[in-house]
Amino acid sequence: GAVVSQHPSRVICKSGTSVKIECRSLDFQATTMFWYRQFPKKSLMLMATSNEGSKATYEQGVEKDKFLINHASLTLSTLTVTSAHPEDSSFYICSARGGTSLETQYFGPGTRLLVL
Amino acid sequence: GQNIDQPTEMTATEGAIVQINCTYQTSGFNGLFWYQQHAGEAPTFLSYNVLDGLEEKGRFSSFLSRSKGYSYLLLKELQMKDSASYLCAFMDSNYQLIWGAGTKLIIKP
């Protein structure tokens, strides 16, 4: 149990375009979902926390108008990188918390974004 | 304040045992997690300790001492596939995970 999927796994886009990343909890209801960013050989950087049906809470330094998060249901959250630039290229990982273990975060496989 | 610390890199031999330490400081604590992350992949959950003591799960064990702000992950009978980064993280009073920078474990034949 506690499987989280993420789509797409890899995306290449042109500078100025928007990219949407989906995160789904497949076998449990995720009361909270998290979006992380990770640069090569660096630790996870929390971008935002979202609860179903409410606005996401963004970490300091993360632009909420650039990284739009929608947590529409208990099994789906989306991250949209708007007007992407090369510096947005990174590994984006979602995680979800819920189900039988209310504390544990289960991670999706990640999305590698390359902005040209 | 809050902080968490773990070694940057460790090297061990296939078949041996290795212990990865993690120390933390926080005023609010709701448990400590260990995750494994292979290069280019997302982290996978290994263990969660909220009470003092040792939790054993197959070849992996995790220990917690809340009074000392200390945890370790013990890996036995090391296999080449155990080469990965091991992330420790504690959950603070807001139920948010505070992550260590990760320990890169290199297994040599």
CSV table of C-alpha atoms in Angstrom, one decimal:
chain,number,residue,atom,x,y,z
A,1,GLY,CA,0.0,0.0,0.0
A,2,ALA,CA,0.8,3.7,0.1
A,3,VAL,CA,1.7,4.1,-3.5
A,4,VAL,CA,2.1,7.6,-5.0
A,5,SER,CA,2.4,8.2,-8.7
A,6,GLN,CA,3.7,11.2,-10.5
A,7,HIS,CA,3.3,12.2,-14.1
A,8,PRO,CA,5.1,13.0,-16.2
A,9,SER,CA,8.4,11.4,-15.2
A,10,ARG,CA,10.4,13.6,-17.5
A,11,VAL,CA,9.6,16.7,-19.4
A,12,ILE,CA,11.5,19.0,-21.7
A,13,CYS,CA,9.9,22.4,-22.5
A,14,LYS,CA,10.8,25.7,-24.1
A,15,SER,CA,11.4,28.7,-22.0
A,16,GLY,CA,8.3,30.7,-21.4
A,17,THR,CA,5.9,27.7,-21.5
A,18,SER,CA,4.0,26.3,-18.5
A,19,VAL,CA,4.3,22.7,-17.3
A,20,LYS,CA,1.8,20.8,-15.2
A,21,ILE,CA,2.9,17.9,-12.9
A,22,GLU,CA,0.4,15.6,-11.4
A,23,CYS,CA,0.7,13.7,-8.1
A,24,ARG,CA,-1.7,11.0,-7.2
A,25,SER,CA,-2.1,8.8,-4.2
A,26,LEU,CA,-3.2,5.5,-5.7
A,27,ASP,CA,-4.4,3.4,-2.7
A,28,PHE,CA,-5.0,5.9,0.1
A,29,GLN,CA,-6.6,9.3,0.7
A,30,ALA,CA,-3.9,11.9,1.1
A,31,THR,CA,-4.9,14.5,3.6
A,32,THR,CA,-1.8,16.4,2.9
A,33,MET,CA,0.5,16.6,-0.1
A,34,PHE,CA,4.0,18.1,-0.3
A,35,TRP,CA,6.0,19.4,-3.2
A,36,TYR,CA,9.8,19.3,-3.1
A,37,ARG,CA,12.5,20.4,-5.3
A,38,GLN,CA,15.9,18.8,-5.4
A,39,PHE,CA,19.1,19.9,-7.1
A,40,PRO,CA,21.8,17.4,-8.0
A,41,LYS,CA,23.6,16.1,-4.9
A,42,LYS,CA,21.6,18.3,-2.6
A,43,SER,CA,18.9,17.5,-0.1
A,44,LEU,CA,15.2,17.9,-0.5
A,45,MET,CA,13.9,21.5,-0.5
A,46,LEU,CA,10.2,21.8,0.6
A,47,MET,CA,8.4,24.1,-1.7
A,48,ALA,CA,4.8,24.0,-0.4
A,49,THR,CA,2.4,22.0,1.6
A,50,SER,CA,-1.2,21.5,0.5
A,51,ASN,CA,-4.3,20.2,2.1
A,52,GLU,CA,-7.3,19.1,0.1
A,53,GLY,CA,-9.7,21.9,-0.6
A,54,SER,CA,-7.6,24.7,0.8
A,55,LYS,CA,-4.8,27.0,-0.5
A,56,ALA,CA,-1.3,25.7,-0.4
A,57,THR,CA,1.2,27.0,2.2
A,58,TYR,CA,4.4,28.1,0.5
A,59,GLU,CA,7.8,28.1,2.0
A,60,GLN,CA,9.7,31.3,2.2
A,61,GLY,CA,11.3,32.3,-1.1
A,62,VAL,CA,9.0,30.2,-3.2
A,63,GLU,CA,6.9,32.3,-5.6
A,64,LYS,CA,3.3,31.1,-5.3
A,65,ASP,CA,2.4,32.8,-8.6
A,66,LYS,CA,5.1,30.9,-10.4
A,67,PHE,CA,4.5,27.5,-8.8
A,68,LEU,CA,0.7,27.0,-8.8
A,69,ILE,CA,-0.5,24.2,-6.6
A,70,ASN,CA,-4.0,22.8,-6.7
A,71,HIS,CA,-5.1,20.0,-4.4
A,72,ALA,CA,-8.5,19.3,-5.9
A,73,SER,CA,-9.2,16.0,-4.2
A,74,LEU,CA,-7.9,13.6,-1.6
A,75,THR,CA,-6.0,11.8,-4.2
A,76,LEU,CA,-4.7,14.4,-6.6
A,77,SER,CA,-2.5,17.5,-6.4
A,78,THR,CA,-1.0,19.4,-9.3
A,79,LEU,CA,2.0,21.7,-9.5
A,80,THR,CA,2.1,24.0,-12.5
A,81,VAL,CA,5.4,25.8,-13.2
A,82,THR,CA,4.3,28.9,-15.1
A,83,SER,CA,6.5,30.7,-17.6
A,84,ALA,CA,9.3,28.3,-17.0
A,85,HIS,CA,12.9,29.4,-17.3
A,86,PRO,CA,16.1,27.4,-17.5
A,87,GLU,CA,16.7,28.0,-13.8
A,88,ASP,CA,13.5,26.1,-13.0
A,89,SER,CA,15.1,23.0,-14.4
A,90,SER,CA,15.2,20.6,-11.5
A,91,PHE,CA,13.9,17.3,-10.0
A,92,TYR,CA,10.4,17.9,-8.6
A,93,ILE,CA,9.1,15.3,-6.1
A,94,CYS,CA,5.7,15.1,-4.5
A,95,SER,CA,4.9,13.2,-1.4
A,96,ALA,CA,1.6,12.4,0.3
A,97,ARG,CA,0.6,11.8,3.9
A,98,GLY,CA,-2.5,9.9,5.0
A,99,GLY,CA,-4.0,6.5,5.1
A,100,THR,CA,-3.1,4.2,8.0
A,101,SER,CA,0.1,6.0,8.9
A,102,LEU,CA,-0.8,9.6,9.5
A,103,GLU,CA,2.8,10.7,10.0
A,104,THR,CA,4.7,9.0,7.2
A,105,GLN,CA,5.2,10.7,3.9
A,106,TYR,CA,5.3,8.5,0.8
A,107,PHE,CA,7.0,9.9,-2.2
A,108,GLY,CA,6.2,9.8,-5.9
A,109,PRO,CA,8.9,8.8,-8.4
A,110,GLY,CA,9.7,12.4,-9.2
A,111,THR,CA,9.6,14.6,-12.4
A,112,ARG,CA,12.7,15.7,-14.0
A,113,LEU,CA,12.1,19.1,-15.7
A,114,LEU,CA,14.5,20.5,-18.3
A,115,VAL,CA,13.7,24.0,-19.6
A,116,LEU,CA,15.6,24.9,-22.7
B,1,GLY,CA,16.2,26.7,16.7
B,2,GLN,CA,16.1,23.5,14.7
B,3,ASN,CA,18.9,21.7,13.1
B,4,ILE,CA,19.7,18.2,12.0
B,5,ASP,CA,23.1,16.7,11.1
B,6,GLN,CA,24.4,13.6,9.5
B,7,PRO,CA,27.7,12.6,7.9
B,8,THR,CA,28.1,13.6,4.3
B,9,GLU,CA,29.6,10.3,3.1
B,10,MET,CA,30.5,6.9,4.4
B,11,THR,CA,32.2,3.9,2.8
B,12,ALA,CA,31.7,0.2,3.8
B,13,THR,CA,32.4,-3.2,2.4
B,14,GLU,CA,29.9,-5.7,1.0
B,15,GLY,CA,28.7,-8.1,3.6
B,16,ALA,CA,29.7,-5.8,6.5
B,17,ILE,CA,27.7,-3.7,8.9
B,18,VAL,CA,27.4,0.1,8.8
B,19,GLN,CA,25.9,2.6,11.2
B,20,ILE,CA,24.7,6.0,10.0
B,21,ASN,CA,24.3,8.5,12.7
B,22,CYS,CA,21.9,11.5,12.9
B,23,THR,CA,21.7,14.1,15.5
B,24,TYR,CA,19.1,16.8,15.8
B,25,GLN,CA,17.9,19.7,17.9
B,26,THR,CA,14.3,20.8,18.2
B,27,SER,CA,11.9,22.0,20.7
B,28,GLY,CA,9.0,20.1,19.3
B,29,PHE,CA,9.4,16.5,18.2
B,30,ASN,CA,6.9,14.0,16.6
B,31,GLY,CA,9.2,11.3,15.4
B,32,LEU,CA,12.2,10.6,13.3
B,33,PHE,CA,12.3,9.1,9.8
B,34,TRP,CA,14.9,7.4,7.6
B,35,TYR,CA,14.6,7.4,3.9
B,36,GLN,CA,16.7,5.8,1.2
B,37,GLN,CA,17.3,7.6,-2.1
B,38,HIS,CA,19.1,6.1,-5.0
B,39,ALA,CA,20.7,8.5,-7.5
B,40,GLY,CA,18.1,10.0,-9.8
B,41,GLU,CA,15.2,8.5,-7.9
B,42,ALA,CA,12.8,9.7,-5.2
B,43,PRO,CA,13.2,8.8,-1.6
B,44,THR,CA,11.7,5.6,-0.3
B,45,PHE,CA,10.5,5.2,3.3
B,46,LEU,CA,12.6,3.0,5.5
B,47,SER,CA,11.6,3.6,9.2
B,48,TYR,CA,9.8,5.8,11.6
B,49,ASN,CA,10.8,6.0,15.3
B,50,VAL,CA,8.7,8.0,17.8
B,51,LEU,CA,9.7,6.2,21.0
B,52,ASP,CA,13.1,5.4,22.3
B,53,GLY,CA,14.7,2.2,21.4
B,54,LEU,CA,15.6,0.0,18.5
B,55,GLU,CA,13.2,-0.9,15.6
B,56,GLU,CA,14.3,-3.8,13.5
B,57,LYS,CA,13.1,-4.5,10.0
B,58,GLY,CA,15.0,-7.2,8.2
B,59,ARG,CA,18.6,-6.1,7.4
B,60,PHE,CA,17.8,-2.5,8.5
B,61,SER,CA,17.4,-1.3,12.1
B,62,SER,CA,16.8,2.2,13.4
B,63,PHE,CA,17.4,3.5,16.9
B,64,LEU,CA,16.2,6.6,18.6
B,65,SER,CA,17.2,8.4,21.9
B,66,ARG,CA,15.0,11.4,22.3
B,67,SER,CA,16.8,12.7,25.4
B,68,LYS,CA,20.1,12.7,23.4
B,69,GLY,CA,18.6,14.0,20.1
B,70,TYR,CA,20.2,11.0,18.4
B,71,SER,CA,19.3,8.4,16.0
B,72,TYR,CA,21.1,5.8,13.9
B,73,LEU,CA,20.3,3.6,11.0
B,74,LEU,CA,22.1,0.2,11.1
B,75,LEU,CA,22.5,-1.8,7.9
B,76,LYS,CA,23.6,-5.4,8.1
B,77,GLU,CA,24.9,-7.8,5.5
B,78,LEU,CA,25.5,-5.0,3.1
B,79,GLN,CA,24.8,-5.5,-0.5
B,80,MET,CA,25.9,-3.5,-3.5
B,81,LYS,CA,22.4,-2.3,-4.1
B,82,ASP,CA,22.5,-0.6,-0.7
B,83,SER,CA,24.7,2.1,-2.2
B,84,ALA,CA,22.5,5.1,-2.0
B,85,SER,CA,21.9,8.3,0.0
B,86,TYR,CA,20.3,7.9,3.4
B,87,LEU,CA,18.2,10.8,4.6
B,88,CYS,CA,17.2,11.3,8.2
B,89,ALA,CA,14.4,13.7,9.0
B,90,PHE,CA,12.5,14.7,12.2
B,91,MET,CA,8.9,15.8,12.4
B,92,ASP,CA,8.5,19.0,14.3
B,93,SER,CA,5.6,20.3,16.4
B,94,ASN,CA,3.8,21.4,13.2
B,95,TYR,CA,4.1,17.9,11.8
B,96,GLN,CA,6.5,19.2,9.2
B,97,LEU,CA,9.6,17.2,8.2
B,98,ILE,CA,13.0,18.8,8.7
B,99,TRP,CA,15.5,17.1,6.5
B,100,GLY,CA,19.1,16.3,6.9
B,101,ALA,CA,21.4,16.7,3.9
B,102,GLY,CA,21.7,13.0,3.5
B,103,THR,CA,24.6,10.5,3.9
B,104,LYS,CA,26.0,9.0,0.7
B,105,LEU,CA,26.8,5.4,1.4
B,106,ILE,CA,29.4,3.8,-0.9
B,107,ILE,CA,29.6,0.0,-0.8
B,108,LYS,CA,32.8,-1.6,-2.0
B,109,PRO,CA,33.2,-5.2,-3.1
